[in-house]
mmCIF file of C-alpha atoms in Angstrom:
data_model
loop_
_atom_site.group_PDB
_atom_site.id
_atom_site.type_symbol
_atom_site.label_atom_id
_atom_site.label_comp_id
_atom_site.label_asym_id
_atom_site.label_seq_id
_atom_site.Cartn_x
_atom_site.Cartn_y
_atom_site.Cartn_z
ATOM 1 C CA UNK Q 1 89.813 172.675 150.831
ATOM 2 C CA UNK Q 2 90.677 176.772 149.988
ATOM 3 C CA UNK Q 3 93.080 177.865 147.610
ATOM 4 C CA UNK Q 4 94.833 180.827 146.635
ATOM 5 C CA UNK Q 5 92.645 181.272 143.648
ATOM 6 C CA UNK Q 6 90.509 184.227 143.038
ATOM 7 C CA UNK Q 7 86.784 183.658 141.705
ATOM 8 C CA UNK Q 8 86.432 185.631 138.166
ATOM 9 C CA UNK Q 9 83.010 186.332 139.371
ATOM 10 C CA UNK Q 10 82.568 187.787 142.609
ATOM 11 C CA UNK Q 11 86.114 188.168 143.694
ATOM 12 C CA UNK Q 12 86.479 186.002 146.291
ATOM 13 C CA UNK Q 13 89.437 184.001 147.675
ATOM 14 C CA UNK Q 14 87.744 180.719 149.305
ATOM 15 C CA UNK Q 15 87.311 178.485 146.760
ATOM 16 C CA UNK Q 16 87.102 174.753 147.482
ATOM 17 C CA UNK Q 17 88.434 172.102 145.281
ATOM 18 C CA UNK Q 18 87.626 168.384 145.233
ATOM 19 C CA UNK Q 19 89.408 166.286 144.325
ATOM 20 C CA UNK Q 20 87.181 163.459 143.996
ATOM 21 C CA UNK Q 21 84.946 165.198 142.242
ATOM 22 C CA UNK Q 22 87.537 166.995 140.099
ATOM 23 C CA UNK Q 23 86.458 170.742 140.187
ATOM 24 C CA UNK Q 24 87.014 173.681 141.700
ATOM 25 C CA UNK Q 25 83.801 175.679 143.103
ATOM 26 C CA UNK Q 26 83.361 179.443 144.707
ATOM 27 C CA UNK Q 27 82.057 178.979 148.410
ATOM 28 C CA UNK Q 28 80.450 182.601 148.365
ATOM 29 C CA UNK Q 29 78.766 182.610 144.961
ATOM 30 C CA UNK Q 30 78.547 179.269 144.006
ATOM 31 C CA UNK Q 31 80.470 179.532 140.189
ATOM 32 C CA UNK Q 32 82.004 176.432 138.829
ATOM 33 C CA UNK Q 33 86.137 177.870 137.879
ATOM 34 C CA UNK Q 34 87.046 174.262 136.728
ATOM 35 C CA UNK Q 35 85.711 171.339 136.226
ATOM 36 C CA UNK Q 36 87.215 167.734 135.416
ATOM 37 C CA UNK Q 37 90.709 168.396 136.963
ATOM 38 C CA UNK Q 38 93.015 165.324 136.224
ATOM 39 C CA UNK Q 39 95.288 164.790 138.840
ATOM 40 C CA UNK Q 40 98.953 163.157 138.724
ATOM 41 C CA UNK Q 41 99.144 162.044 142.024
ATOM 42 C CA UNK Q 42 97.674 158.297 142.321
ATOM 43 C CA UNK Q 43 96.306 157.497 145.708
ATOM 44 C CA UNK Q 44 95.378 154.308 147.199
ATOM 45 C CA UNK Q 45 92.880 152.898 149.671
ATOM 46 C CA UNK Q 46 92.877 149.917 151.656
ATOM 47 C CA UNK Q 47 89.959 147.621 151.168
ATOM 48 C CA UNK Q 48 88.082 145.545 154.179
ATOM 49 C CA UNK Q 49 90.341 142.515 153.007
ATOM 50 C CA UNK Q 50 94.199 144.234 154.034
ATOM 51 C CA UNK Q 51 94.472 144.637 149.616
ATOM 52 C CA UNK Q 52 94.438 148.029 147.894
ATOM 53 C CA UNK Q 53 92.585 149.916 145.222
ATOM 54 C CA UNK Q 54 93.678 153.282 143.028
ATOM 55 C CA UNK Q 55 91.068 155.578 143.751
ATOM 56 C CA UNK Q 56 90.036 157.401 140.706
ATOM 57 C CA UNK Q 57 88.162 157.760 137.380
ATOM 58 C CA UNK Q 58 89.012 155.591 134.271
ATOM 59 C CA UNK Q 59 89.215 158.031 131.346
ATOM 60 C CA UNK Q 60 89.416 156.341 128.158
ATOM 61 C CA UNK Q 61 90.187 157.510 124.418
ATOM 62 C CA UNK Q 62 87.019 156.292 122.794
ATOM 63 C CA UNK Q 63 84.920 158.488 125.556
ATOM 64 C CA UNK Q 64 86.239 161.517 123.935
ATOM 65 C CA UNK Q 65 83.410 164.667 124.373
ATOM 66 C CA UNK Q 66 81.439 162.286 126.741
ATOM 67 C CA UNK Q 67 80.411 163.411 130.055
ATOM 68 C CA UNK Q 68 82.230 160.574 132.915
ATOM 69 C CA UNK Q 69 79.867 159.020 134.089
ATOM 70 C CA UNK Q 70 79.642 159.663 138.051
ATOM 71 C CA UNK Q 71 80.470 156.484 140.441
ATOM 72 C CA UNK Q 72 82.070 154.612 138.226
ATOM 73 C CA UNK Q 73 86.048 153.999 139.336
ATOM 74 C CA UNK Q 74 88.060 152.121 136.645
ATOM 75 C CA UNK Q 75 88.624 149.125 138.731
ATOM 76 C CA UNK Q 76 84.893 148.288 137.961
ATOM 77 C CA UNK Q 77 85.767 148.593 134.614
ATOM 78 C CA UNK Q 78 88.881 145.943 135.248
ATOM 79 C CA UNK Q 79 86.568 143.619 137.358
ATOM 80 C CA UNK Q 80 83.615 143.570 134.361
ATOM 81 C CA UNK Q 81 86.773 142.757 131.705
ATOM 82 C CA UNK Q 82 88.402 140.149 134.154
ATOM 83 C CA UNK Q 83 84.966 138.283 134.522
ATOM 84 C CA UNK Q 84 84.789 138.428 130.815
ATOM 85 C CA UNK Q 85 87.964 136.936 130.242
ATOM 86 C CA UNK Q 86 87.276 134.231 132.954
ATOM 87 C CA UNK Q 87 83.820 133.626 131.559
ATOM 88 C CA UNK Q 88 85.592 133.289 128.005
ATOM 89 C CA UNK Q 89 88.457 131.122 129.401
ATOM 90 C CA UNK Q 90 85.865 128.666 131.075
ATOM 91 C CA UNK Q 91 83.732 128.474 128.325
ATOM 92 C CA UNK Q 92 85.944 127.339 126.409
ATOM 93 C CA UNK Q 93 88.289 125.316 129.054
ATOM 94 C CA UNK Q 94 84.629 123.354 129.659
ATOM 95 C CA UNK Q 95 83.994 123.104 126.028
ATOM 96 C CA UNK Q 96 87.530 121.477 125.294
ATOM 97 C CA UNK Q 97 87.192 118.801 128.004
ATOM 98 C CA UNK Q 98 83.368 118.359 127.060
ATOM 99 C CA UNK Q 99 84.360 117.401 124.088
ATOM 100 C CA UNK Q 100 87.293 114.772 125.464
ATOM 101 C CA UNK Q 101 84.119 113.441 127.676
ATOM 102 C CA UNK Q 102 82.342 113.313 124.138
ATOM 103 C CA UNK Q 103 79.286 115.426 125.666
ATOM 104 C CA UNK Q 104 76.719 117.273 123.531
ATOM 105 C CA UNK Q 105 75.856 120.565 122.887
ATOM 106 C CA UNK Q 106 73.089 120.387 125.805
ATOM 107 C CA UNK Q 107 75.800 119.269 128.652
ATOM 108 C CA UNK Q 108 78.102 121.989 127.447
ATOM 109 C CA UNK Q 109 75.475 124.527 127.840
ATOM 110 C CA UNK Q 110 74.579 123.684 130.713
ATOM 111 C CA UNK Q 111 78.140 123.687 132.557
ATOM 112 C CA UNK Q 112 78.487 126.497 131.094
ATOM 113 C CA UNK Q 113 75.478 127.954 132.912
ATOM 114 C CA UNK Q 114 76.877 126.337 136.278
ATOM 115 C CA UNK Q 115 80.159 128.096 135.492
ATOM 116 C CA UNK Q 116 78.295 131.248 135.577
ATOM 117 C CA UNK Q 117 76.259 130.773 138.248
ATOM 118 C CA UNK Q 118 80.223 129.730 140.364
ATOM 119 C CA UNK Q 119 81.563 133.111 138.982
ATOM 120 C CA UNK Q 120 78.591 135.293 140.106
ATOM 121 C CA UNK Q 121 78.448 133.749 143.492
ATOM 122 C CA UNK Q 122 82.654 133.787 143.776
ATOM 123 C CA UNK Q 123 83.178 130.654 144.269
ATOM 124 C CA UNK Q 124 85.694 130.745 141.965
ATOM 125 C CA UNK Q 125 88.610 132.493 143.482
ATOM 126 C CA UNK Q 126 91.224 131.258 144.916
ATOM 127 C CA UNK Q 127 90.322 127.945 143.064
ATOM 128 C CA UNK Q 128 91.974 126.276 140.192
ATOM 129 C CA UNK Q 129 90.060 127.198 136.928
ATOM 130 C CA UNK Q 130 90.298 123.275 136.110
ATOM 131 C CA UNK Q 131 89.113 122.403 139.587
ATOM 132 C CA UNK Q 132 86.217 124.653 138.701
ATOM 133 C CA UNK Q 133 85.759 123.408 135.165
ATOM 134 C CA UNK Q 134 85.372 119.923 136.400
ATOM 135 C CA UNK Q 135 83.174 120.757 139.096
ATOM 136 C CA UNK Q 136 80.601 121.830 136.818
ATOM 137 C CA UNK Q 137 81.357 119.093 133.669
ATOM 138 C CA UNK Q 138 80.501 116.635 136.827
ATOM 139 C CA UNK Q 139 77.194 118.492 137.922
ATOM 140 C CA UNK Q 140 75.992 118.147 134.426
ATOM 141 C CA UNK Q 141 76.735 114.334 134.025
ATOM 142 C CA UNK Q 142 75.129 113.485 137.280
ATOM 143 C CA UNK Q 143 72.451 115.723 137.011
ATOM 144 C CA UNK Q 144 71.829 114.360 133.202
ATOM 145 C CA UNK Q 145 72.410 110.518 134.076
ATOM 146 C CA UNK Q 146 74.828 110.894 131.768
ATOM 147 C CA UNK Q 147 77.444 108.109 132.988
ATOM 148 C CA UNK Q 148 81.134 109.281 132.205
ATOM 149 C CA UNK Q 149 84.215 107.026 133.572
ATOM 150 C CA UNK Q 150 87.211 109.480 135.424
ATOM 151 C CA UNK Q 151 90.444 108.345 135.727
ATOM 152 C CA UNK Q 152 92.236 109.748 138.310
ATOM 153 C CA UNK Q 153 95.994 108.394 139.297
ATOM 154 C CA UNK Q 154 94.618 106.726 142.632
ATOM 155 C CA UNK Q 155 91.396 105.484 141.940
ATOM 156 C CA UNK Q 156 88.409 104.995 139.546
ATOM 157 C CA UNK Q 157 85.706 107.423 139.291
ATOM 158 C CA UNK Q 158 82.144 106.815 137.327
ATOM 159 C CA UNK Q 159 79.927 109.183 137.420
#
């Protein structure tokens, strides 16, 4: 893409800027005029599933006199926190009804480490985070022998 900008080095008037990349470059001599542009415009792409994602780079305040690091758009940043939080929220979702089950330390772990295995193979979304929570709790106990009774309003459950 040219602009009406004039290179300070060899004079010329074709000078592409990216926008992606977020500089400004001389297509005759080569010279960098800017580099890390930030746009105000906010655009959006569709993904393969009919949803959208802001196409960009997350800057944040702490990265102050860092180079950006290239590839990396900032809702990979939101999709590392959200899997933190959901890790954190079934942790301790599986440790609270562990504990109602009276389970030890071992069982919790090791939902836990079922939990994580759901979340890194998706099979958590679009699912209730209890659904989820029990799915694993009941793993444990029949992979453990560990016979728990579950009430349920219809029927009885042991596991």
């Amino acid at each position: 893409m040219s602009s009406s900008r004039v290179c300070r080095t060899c004079g010329c008037t074709d000078i592409d800027i990216d926008q992606a990349r977020g500089d400004a470059v001389c297509t005759a001599c080569g010279s960098v005029l800017e580099d890390n542009i930030i746009v105000s415009e906010v655009q959006f792409v569709e993904n393969s599933g009919g949803g959208s994602s802001a196409v960009g780079q997350f800057v944040s305040l702490d990265s102050a006199g860092k180079a950006p690091s290239l590839g990396t758009g900032f809702h990979t940043n939101l999709g590392k926190e959200s899997r933190a939080q959901t890790l954190q929220n079934g942790r301790r979702q599986i440790h609270h009804l562990g504990n109602q089950l009276q389970l030890n330390q071992h069982c919790l772990d090791t939902a836990f480490n079922f939990f994580k295995m759901a979340v890194s193979k998706h099979l958590t979304r679009g699912r209730k985070m209890s659904h989820v929570v029990a799915a694993c709790l009941y793993l444990v106990c029949r992979t453990e022998g560990t016979p728990r009774i579950l009430l349920t309003p219809q029927k009885l459950h042991k596991i």
